[in-house]
Coordinates of C-alpha atoms in Angstrom, one line a residue:
Chain A
M1 CA 171.9 72.2 -21.0
H2 CA 170.4 69.4 -22.9
I3 CA 168.4 66.9 -20.9
S4 CA 169.1 63.4 -21.9
E5 CA 166.5 60.8 -23.0
G6 CA 164.8 58.8 -20.3
V7 CA 165.3 61.2 -17.4
L8 CA 162.1 63.2 -17.4
S9 CA 158.6 62.0 -16.5
P10 CA 156.0 61.5 -19.2
G11 CA 154.0 64.5 -18.0
V12 CA 156.9 66.9 -18.4
L13 CA 157.8 65.4 -21.8
I14 CA 154.2 65.8 -23.0
A15 CA 153.9 69.4 -21.7
G16 CA 157.2 70.3 -23.2
A17 CA 156.3 68.9 -26.6
G18 CA 152.9 70.5 -26.6
L19 CA 154.2 74.0 -25.7
T20 CA 157.0 73.7 -28.2
A21 CA 154.5 72.6 -31.0
A22 CA 152.5 75.8 -30.2
G23 CA 155.6 78.0 -30.2
V24 CA 156.8 76.5 -33.5
A25 CA 153.4 77.0 -35.0
V26 CA 153.5 80.7 -34.1
G27 CA 157.0 81.0 -35.4
L28 CA 156.2 79.2 -38.7
R29 CA 153.3 81.5 -39.3
R30 CA 155.6 84.5 -39.1
L31 CA 158.3 82.8 -41.2
E32 CA 158.1 83.8 -44.9
N33 CA 159.6 81.4 -47.4
E34 CA 162.2 83.9 -48.5
E35 CA 163.4 84.1 -44.9
I36 CA 164.2 80.4 -44.5
P37 CA 167.8 80.7 -45.8
S38 CA 168.6 83.6 -43.4
V39 CA 167.0 81.9 -40.5
G40 CA 168.9 78.8 -41.4
I41 CA 172.2 80.8 -40.9
L42 CA 171.1 81.7 -37.4
S43 CA 170.2 78.2 -36.5
A44 CA 173.5 77.1 -37.9
A45 CA 175.2 79.8 -35.8
F46 CA 173.4 78.5 -32.7
F47 CA 174.7 75.0 -33.6
V48 CA 178.3 76.1 -34.2
A49 CA 178.3 78.5 -31.1
S50 CA 178.1 75.4 -28.9
L51 CA 181.6 74.5 -30.3
V52 CA 183.2 77.8 -29.3
H53 CA 184.8 77.3 -25.9
V54 CA 185.3 80.3 -23.7
P55 CA 187.9 79.9 -21.0
V56 CA 186.8 80.6 -17.4
G57 CA 189.7 80.1 -15.0
P58 CA 190.8 76.4 -15.2
S59 CA 187.6 75.3 -17.0
S60 CA 185.7 76.5 -20.0
V61 CA 182.1 77.1 -21.0
H62 CA 180.5 77.0 -24.4
L63 CA 178.4 79.7 -25.9
I64 CA 174.6 79.2 -26.1
L65 CA 173.6 82.4 -28.0
N66 CA 169.8 81.8 -27.5
G67 CA 169.6 85.4 -26.3
L68 CA 171.1 86.8 -29.5
L69 CA 168.9 84.5 -31.6
G70 CA 165.8 85.8 -29.7
L71 CA 166.7 89.4 -30.1
I72 CA 167.0 89.0 -33.8
L73 CA 164.3 86.5 -34.5
G74 CA 161.5 86.8 -32.0
W75 CA 159.0 83.9 -32.3
K76 CA 161.0 82.6 -35.3
A77 CA 163.6 81.5 -32.7
F78 CA 161.3 78.5 -32.0
P79 CA 161.6 76.8 -35.3
A80 CA 165.3 77.9 -35.6
I81 CA 166.2 76.3 -32.2
L82 CA 164.1 73.3 -32.9
V83 CA 166.0 72.5 -36.0
G84 CA 169.4 73.3 -34.4
L85 CA 168.6 70.9 -31.5
A86 CA 167.3 68.2 -33.8
L87 CA 170.6 68.3 -35.7
Q88 CA 172.6 68.2 -32.5
A89 CA 170.6 65.2 -31.5
L90 CA 171.2 63.5 -34.8
L91 CA 174.9 64.3 -35.2
F92 CA 176.2 64.5 -31.6
Q93 CA 173.5 62.6 -29.6
F94 CA 172.8 65.6 -27.4
G95 CA 169.2 65.0 -26.4
G96 CA 166.9 62.9 -28.5
I97 CA 163.4 62.5 -30.0
T98 CA 161.3 62.5 -26.9
T99 CA 163.2 65.3 -25.1
L100 CA 163.3 67.5 -28.2
G101 CA 160.1 69.3 -27.1
V102 CA 161.3 70.1 -23.6
N103 CA 164.8 71.0 -24.7
T104 CA 163.5 73.3 -27.4
L105 CA 161.1 75.0 -25.0
N106 CA 163.9 75.5 -22.4
M107 CA 166.0 77.3 -25.0
A108 CA 163.4 79.0 -27.2
L109 CA 161.0 80.4 -24.6
P110 CA 163.6 82.5 -22.9
A111 CA 164.7 83.7 -26.4
V112 CA 161.2 84.9 -27.1
V113 CA 160.8 86.5 -23.6
C114 CA 164.1 88.4 -24.1
H115 CA 162.8 89.5 -27.5
Y116 CA 159.8 91.2 -25.9
L117 CA 161.8 92.6 -23.0
F118 CA 164.9 93.9 -24.8
S119 CA 164.6 94.0 -28.6
W120 CA 163.4 97.6 -28.5
G121 CA 166.8 98.6 -27.2
V122 CA 168.9 96.9 -30.0
G123 CA 167.4 98.9 -32.9
I124 CA 169.7 100.8 -35.1
G125 CA 168.4 104.1 -33.7
A126 CA 169.0 103.2 -30.1
R127 CA 171.7 105.1 -28.1
R128 CA 174.9 103.3 -27.7
L129 CA 174.6 102.8 -23.9
V130 CA 171.0 101.6 -24.2
F131 CA 172.0 99.3 -27.0
I132 CA 174.9 97.7 -25.0
L133 CA 172.8 97.3 -21.9
S134 CA 169.8 95.7 -23.7
A135 CA 172.1 93.3 -25.6
F136 CA 173.8 92.4 -22.4
A137 CA 170.5 91.9 -20.6
G138 CA 169.2 89.8 -23.5
G139 CA 172.1 87.4 -23.5
C140 CA 172.2 87.2 -19.7
C141 CA 168.5 86.8 -19.2
A142 CA 168.1 84.1 -21.8
V143 CA 170.7 81.9 -20.2
F144 CA 169.3 82.5 -16.7
L145 CA 165.8 81.7 -17.8
S146 CA 167.0 78.6 -19.7
S147 CA 168.8 77.3 -16.7
M148 CA 165.8 77.9 -14.5
L149 CA 163.6 76.1 -17.0
V150 CA 166.0 73.1 -17.1
G151 CA 166.0 73.1 -13.3
F152 CA 162.2 73.4 -13.3
S153 CA 161.7 70.5 -15.8
L154 CA 163.9 68.3 -13.5
Y155 CA 162.1 69.4 -10.4
L156 CA 158.7 68.7 -11.9
T157 CA 159.9 65.1 -12.7
G158 CA 160.5 64.4 -9.0
E159 CA 161.2 66.3 -5.8
A160 CA 164.4 64.3 -5.4
F161 CA 165.8 66.3 -8.4
L162 CA 165.7 69.6 -6.4
P163 CA 169.4 69.6 -5.5
V164 CA 170.4 68.7 -9.0
A165 CA 168.2 71.5 -10.3
K166 CA 169.9 73.9 -7.9
V167 CA 173.3 72.9 -9.1
V168 CA 172.3 73.3 -12.7
V169 CA 171.1 76.9 -12.1
A170 CA 174.2 77.7 -9.9
A171 CA 176.6 76.4 -12.6
H172 CA 175.0 78.7 -15.1
L173 CA 175.5 81.9 -13.1
P174 CA 179.0 82.6 -14.5
V175 CA 177.9 81.4 -17.9
M176 CA 175.1 84.1 -17.8
V177 CA 177.6 86.9 -17.3
I178 CA 180.0 85.7 -20.0
E179 CA 177.2 85.1 -22.4
G180 CA 175.7 88.6 -21.7
G181 CA 179.1 90.2 -22.2
L182 CA 179.8 88.4 -25.4
T183 CA 176.3 89.0 -26.8
A184 CA 176.8 92.7 -26.1
V185 CA 180.1 93.0 -27.8
C186 CA 179.0 90.8 -30.7
A187 CA 175.8 92.8 -31.2
L188 CA 177.8 96.0 -31.1
F189 CA 180.1 94.6 -33.8
L190 CA 177.2 93.6 -35.9
R191 CA 175.7 97.1 -35.5
Q192 CA 178.8 98.6 -37.0
V193 CA 179.5 96.0 -39.6
K194 CA 176.2 94.5 -40.8
P195 CA 173.3 96.3 -39.2
E196 CA 170.7 94.7 -41.5
L197 CA 171.4 91.4 -39.7
L198 CA 170.1 92.9 -36.4
E199 CA 167.3 94.8 -37.9
G200 CA 165.3 91.8 -39.2
A201 CA 165.3 93.9 -42.5
Y202 CA 167.5 91.2 -43.9
V203 CA 164.5 89.5 -45.5
P204 CA 163.7 91.4 -48.7
K205 CA 167.4 91.9 -49.4
L206 CA 167.9 88.2 -49.8
S207 CA 165.1 87.7 -52.3
S208 CA 164.9 90.8 -54.5
Q209 CA 168.0 92.9 -54.6
P210 CA 170.7 91.8 -57.0
Q211 CA 174.0 91.3 -55.3
N212 CA 177.4 92.3 -56.6
G213 CA 178.6 88.7 -56.4
S214 CA 182.2 88.7 -55.2
G215 CA 184.1 85.8 -53.8
Chain B
M1 CA 184.7 68.2 -40.3
I2 CA 182.6 68.2 -37.2
V3 CA 179.7 66.5 -38.7
K4 CA 179.6 62.9 -39.8
E5 CA 176.7 60.7 -40.0
F6 CA 178.2 57.3 -40.4
A7 CA 176.8 55.8 -43.5
A8 CA 178.9 52.8 -42.7
G9 CA 178.4 49.8 -44.8
D10 CA 175.4 48.5 -46.5
S11 CA 173.7 46.3 -43.9
L12 CA 170.1 45.3 -43.8
I13 CA 169.2 48.2 -41.5
Q14 CA 171.0 50.7 -43.7
R15 CA 168.9 49.7 -46.7
L16 CA 165.6 50.1 -44.9
D17 CA 163.2 52.8 -46.0
P18 CA 164.1 55.8 -43.9
R19 CA 160.4 56.5 -43.2
V20 CA 160.1 53.1 -41.5
K21 CA 163.3 53.8 -39.5
I22 CA 161.9 57.2 -38.3
V23 CA 158.5 55.7 -37.3
V24 CA 160.1 52.8 -35.5
A25 CA 162.7 54.9 -33.6
T26 CA 160.1 57.4 -32.6
L27 CA 157.6 54.9 -31.3
F28 CA 160.4 53.0 -29.5
S29 CA 161.7 56.2 -27.9
V30 CA 158.3 57.2 -26.7
V31 CA 157.3 53.8 -25.3
V32 CA 160.7 53.4 -23.5
A33 CA 160.7 56.9 -22.1
V34 CA 157.4 56.4 -20.3
S35 CA 158.1 52.9 -19.1
T36 CA 158.9 52.2 -15.5
Q37 CA 159.2 48.4 -15.2
W38 CA 162.5 46.7 -15.0
V39 CA 161.6 43.9 -17.4
V40 CA 160.5 46.3 -20.0
L41 CA 163.6 48.5 -19.8
V42 CA 166.0 45.5 -19.8
L43 CA 164.2 44.0 -22.8
A44 CA 164.3 47.3 -24.6
L45 CA 168.1 47.6 -24.0
A46 CA 168.5 44.0 -25.2
L47 CA 166.4 44.8 -28.3
G48 CA 168.6 47.8 -28.9
F49 CA 171.7 45.7 -28.9
C50 CA 170.1 43.2 -31.2
I51 CA 169.5 46.0 -33.7
V52 CA 173.1 47.1 -33.3
Q53 CA 174.2 43.6 -34.1
V54 CA 172.0 43.4 -37.2
A55 CA 173.1 46.8 -38.4
G56 CA 176.7 46.0 -37.8
V57 CA 177.6 49.2 -36.2
P58 CA 181.2 49.0 -34.9
M59 CA 181.2 48.8 -31.1
K60 CA 183.9 51.5 -30.8
E61 CA 181.8 54.0 -32.8
L62 CA 178.7 53.2 -30.7
I63 CA 180.5 53.7 -27.4
R64 CA 182.1 57.0 -28.6
R65 CA 178.6 58.2 -29.4
L66 CA 177.2 57.1 -26.1
V67 CA 179.7 59.0 -24.0
P68 CA 178.0 62.4 -24.3
V69 CA 174.7 60.8 -23.5
N70 CA 176.0 59.5 -20.2
G71 CA 177.3 62.8 -19.1
L72 CA 174.1 64.0 -17.4
I73 CA 173.4 60.4 -16.2
T74 CA 176.8 60.2 -14.4
F75 CA 176.0 63.6 -12.9
L76 CA 172.6 62.3 -11.6
W77 CA 174.4 59.2 -10.0
F78 CA 176.1 61.7 -7.7
F79 CA 172.8 63.2 -6.5
L80 CA 169.7 61.1 -6.8
P81 CA 170.7 58.1 -4.6
F82 CA 171.1 60.5 -1.7
T83 CA 168.1 62.6 -2.3
F84 CA 165.4 59.9 -2.5
E85 CA 163.4 58.9 0.5
G86 CA 163.5 55.3 1.4
E87 CA 165.4 52.3 2.8
S88 CA 169.1 53.1 3.4
L89 CA 171.6 51.2 1.5
F90 CA 174.9 52.7 2.5
S91 CA 176.2 56.0 3.8
I92 CA 179.1 58.3 3.2
G93 CA 179.5 60.6 6.2
P94 CA 176.1 62.3 6.7
L95 CA 174.8 61.3 3.3
V96 CA 172.6 58.2 3.2
A97 CA 172.0 56.5 -0.1
T98 CA 168.7 54.8 -0.4
R99 CA 167.8 51.7 -2.3
E100 CA 164.9 53.5 -4.1
G101 CA 167.3 56.2 -5.2
V102 CA 169.8 53.8 -6.6
Y103 CA 167.1 51.8 -8.4
Y104 CA 165.7 55.0 -9.8
V105 CA 169.0 56.2 -11.3
A106 CA 169.7 52.7 -12.6
R107 CA 166.4 52.7 -14.4
I108 CA 167.1 56.1 -15.9
S109 CA 170.5 54.9 -17.1
I110 CA 169.1 51.8 -18.8
K111 CA 166.2 53.8 -20.4
S112 CA 168.5 56.5 -21.7
N113 CA 171.0 54.1 -23.2
A114 CA 168.3 51.9 -24.7
I115 CA 166.8 54.8 -26.5
M116 CA 170.1 56.2 -27.7
V117 CA 171.3 52.9 -29.0
V118 CA 168.3 52.6 -31.2
L119 CA 168.4 56.2 -32.2
I120 CA 172.1 55.9 -33.2
T121 CA 171.6 52.7 -35.2
L122 CA 168.4 53.6 -37.0
I123 CA 168.6 57.4 -37.4
A124 CA 172.2 58.5 -37.0
S125 CA 173.2 56.0 -39.6
T126 CA 171.0 57.6 -42.3
S127 CA 172.2 60.6 -44.3
I128 CA 170.7 63.9 -43.2
F129 CA 169.3 64.7 -46.6
T130 CA 167.5 61.3 -46.8
L131 CA 166.1 62.0 -43.3
G132 CA 164.9 65.4 -44.3
H133 CA 163.0 64.1 -47.3
A134 CA 161.6 61.2 -45.2
M135 CA 160.4 63.7 -42.6
Y136 CA 158.7 65.7 -45.3
E137 CA 157.0 62.5 -46.6
L138 CA 155.8 61.8 -43.1
G139 CA 154.0 65.1 -42.9
I140 CA 156.5 67.4 -41.1
P141 CA 155.7 71.0 -42.4
K142 CA 157.6 72.0 -45.5
K143 CA 159.0 75.1 -43.9
I144 CA 160.6 73.0 -41.1
T145 CA 162.2 70.6 -43.6
H146 CA 163.5 73.4 -45.7
L147 CA 164.9 75.1 -42.6
F148 CA 166.4 71.8 -41.7
F149 CA 168.2 71.4 -45.0
F150 CA 169.5 75.0 -45.1
T151 CA 170.7 74.8 -41.5
Y152 CA 172.5 71.5 -42.2
R153 CA 174.1 73.1 -45.2
Y154 CA 175.2 76.2 -43.3
I155 CA 176.6 74.3 -40.4
H156 CA 179.3 73.2 -42.7
V157 CA 179.9 76.7 -44.0
M158 CA 180.0 78.2 -40.6
H159 CA 182.2 75.6 -39.2
H160 CA 184.6 76.0 -42.1
E161 CA 184.6 79.8 -41.6
Y162 CA 185.1 79.3 -37.9
L163 CA 188.2 77.1 -38.4
R164 CA 189.6 79.6 -40.8
L165 CA 189.1 82.5 -38.3
V166 CA 190.5 80.5 -35.4
N167 CA 193.6 79.6 -37.5
A168 CA 194.0 83.3 -38.4
M169 CA 193.9 84.2 -34.7
K170 CA 196.4 81.5 -33.8
I171 CA 198.8 82.6 -36.4
R172 CA 198.7 86.1 -34.8
G173 CA 199.6 84.6 -31.5
F174 CA 196.1 84.5 -29.9
R175 CA 195.9 82.3 -26.8
P176 CA 192.6 82.1 -25.0
R177 CA 192.8 83.0 -21.3
T178 CA 190.4 84.3 -18.7
N179 CA 190.5 88.0 -19.5
M180 CA 188.7 90.8 -21.2
H181 CA 190.9 90.6 -24.3
T182 CA 190.0 87.0 -24.9
Y183 CA 186.3 87.6 -24.4
K184 CA 186.3 90.5 -26.7
A185 CA 188.3 88.6 -29.4
L186 CA 185.9 85.7 -29.2
A187 CA 182.8 88.0 -29.4
Y188 CA 184.3 89.5 -32.5
L189 CA 185.0 86.0 -33.8
V190 CA 181.3 85.1 -33.4
G191 CA 180.3 88.4 -35.0
M192 CA 182.6 87.9 -37.9
L193 CA 181.3 84.4 -38.3
F194 CA 177.7 85.8 -38.6
V195 CA 178.8 88.4 -41.2
K196 CA 180.8 86.0 -43.3
S197 CA 178.2 83.2 -43.3
Y198 CA 175.4 85.7 -44.0
E199 CA 177.2 86.9 -47.1
R200 CA 177.9 83.4 -48.1
A201 CA 174.3 82.4 -47.6
E202 CA 173.1 85.3 -49.6
R203 CA 175.2 84.2 -52.5
V204 CA 174.1 80.6 -52.2
Y205 CA 170.4 81.6 -52.1
N206 CA 170.8 84.0 -55.1
A207 CA 172.5 81.2 -57.0
M208 CA 169.6 79.0 -56.2
L209 CA 167.1 81.6 -57.4
C210 CA 169.1 82.0 -60.7
R211 CA 168.8 78.3 -61.2
G212 CA 165.1 78.4 -60.9
F213 CA 164.5 77.6 -57.2
R214 CA 160.8 78.0 -56.5
G215 CA 160.5 76.7 -53.0
R216 CA 160.8 73.0 -53.7
L217 CA 163.6 70.6 -53.1
Y218 CA 163.8 67.5 -55.1
S219 CA 165.1 64.2 -53.8
L220 CA 167.1 62.0 -56.1
S221 CA 166.3 58.9 -54.2
Q222 CA 162.8 57.7 -54.4
F223 CA 161.5 55.9 -51.4
S224 CA 159.7 52.7 -51.9
M225 CA 158.4 50.2 -49.4
K226 CA 159.8 46.8 -50.1
T227 CA 158.8 43.5 -48.6
I228 CA 161.7 43.7 -46.2
D229 CA 160.6 47.1 -45.0
I230 CA 157.1 45.9 -44.3
I231 CA 158.4 42.8 -42.5
F232 CA 160.7 45.0 -40.3
L233 CA 158.0 47.5 -39.6
I234 CA 155.4 44.8 -38.6
L235 CA 158.0 42.9 -36.5
M236 CA 159.1 46.1 -34.7
L237 CA 155.6 47.3 -34.1
A238 CA 154.8 43.9 -32.6
V239 CA 157.8 44.0 -30.3
I240 CA 157.0 47.6 -29.2
L241 CA 153.4 46.6 -28.6
G242 CA 154.7 43.7 -26.6
L243 CA 156.7 46.2 -24.4
V244 CA 153.5 48.3 -23.9
V245 CA 151.5 45.3 -22.9
L246 CA 154.2 44.1 -20.5
E247 CA 154.4 47.6 -18.9
W248 CA 150.6 47.8 -18.6
T249 CA 150.1 44.4 -17.1
R250 CA 152.9 44.9 -14.6
I251 CA 151.4 48.1 -13.3
A252 CA 147.9 46.7 -12.9

């Protein structure tokens, strides 16, 4: 879903960079210093998830996880995804400097939208069915919106990109369902094993409470 | 490991001040990304390869890194020639490829590769920690640079845990297929990855606090602008300015 360097028009690049800067500014204001290590884990997870290949028939897709990130982090998903994408650009050459803004926006804005729409359902108190459905919807919706935004960025660059944009969205339809399902199962797992990761209450734990250091 | 920045060799480019490299690569990327003239793009690509030569990046490494960049570009080659309005060049069945379309994709391809060649040689050849400190010196917010460092650190941790878990699954006879069992197993794998990395990160952070971490990371390498850095900076700024002027005058 990364858009390569040199494809998009200047207008789209500038708009993307501007909106991402605004989103990151909001995210950073909410990000406490003590949270940085734990948000770092999630950005690293976002990075490593792109290496997990899920088989679909003869082909395979890789995980995106921006939905899960959004459900957990809210606006803080903006800096988290920005950093993840910057590292992908540096280490794998996916995307680059000028497209960093657009690519971050395409991934992080859906994450924030999903946070507002569905995060109420993934609280610890939520009923199991509500929890599963919201997590599924979060994962699914984030991928769908991301693919729409990618398509839209291409379309805004030139009308000739319309068929390409359609193919991009169509190709992500199966990814949506898989991502939704995996997000739901994964969130359920986390709820049972490590609920504080989902709660956002992971913050004070890191800084104050002494740990029984094992391993 | 997944992640390697190639700190290959000790060439002139490698020894430049990282701040200079970031500034030059960013300006170059921006200028090339908005350019539309053939002359400018071809010169930019040529400049890119000059820098590659000076930096002594092995061709094989460069090509290996350019492959993912050209994925989307190849994809565009299948579409754009046929969807642009204009003078017809050739046709396959009902599809007519136009000259404008082909030119457009060709320009995108040159642009993309020119930018990436420079990015690879200047930026990807610098160690991530150096880059992080240079970004901080250039005024990127402290929270972002810290997040950048922690994320880079945890990528290794997570990938390590990931490989361990995958190995454990393989030993138990797991083979990924298109079925619910596979999806469930992979979802638990990701979940477990979160849990393990979270605990590990907790320990790392607490260890840092024990050692007096107060929200500042120190760099062992001090940056200093040497004559060679200034010469390189001025030279590159002049060349980039040249590209801008060329682009400007061609349009008018």
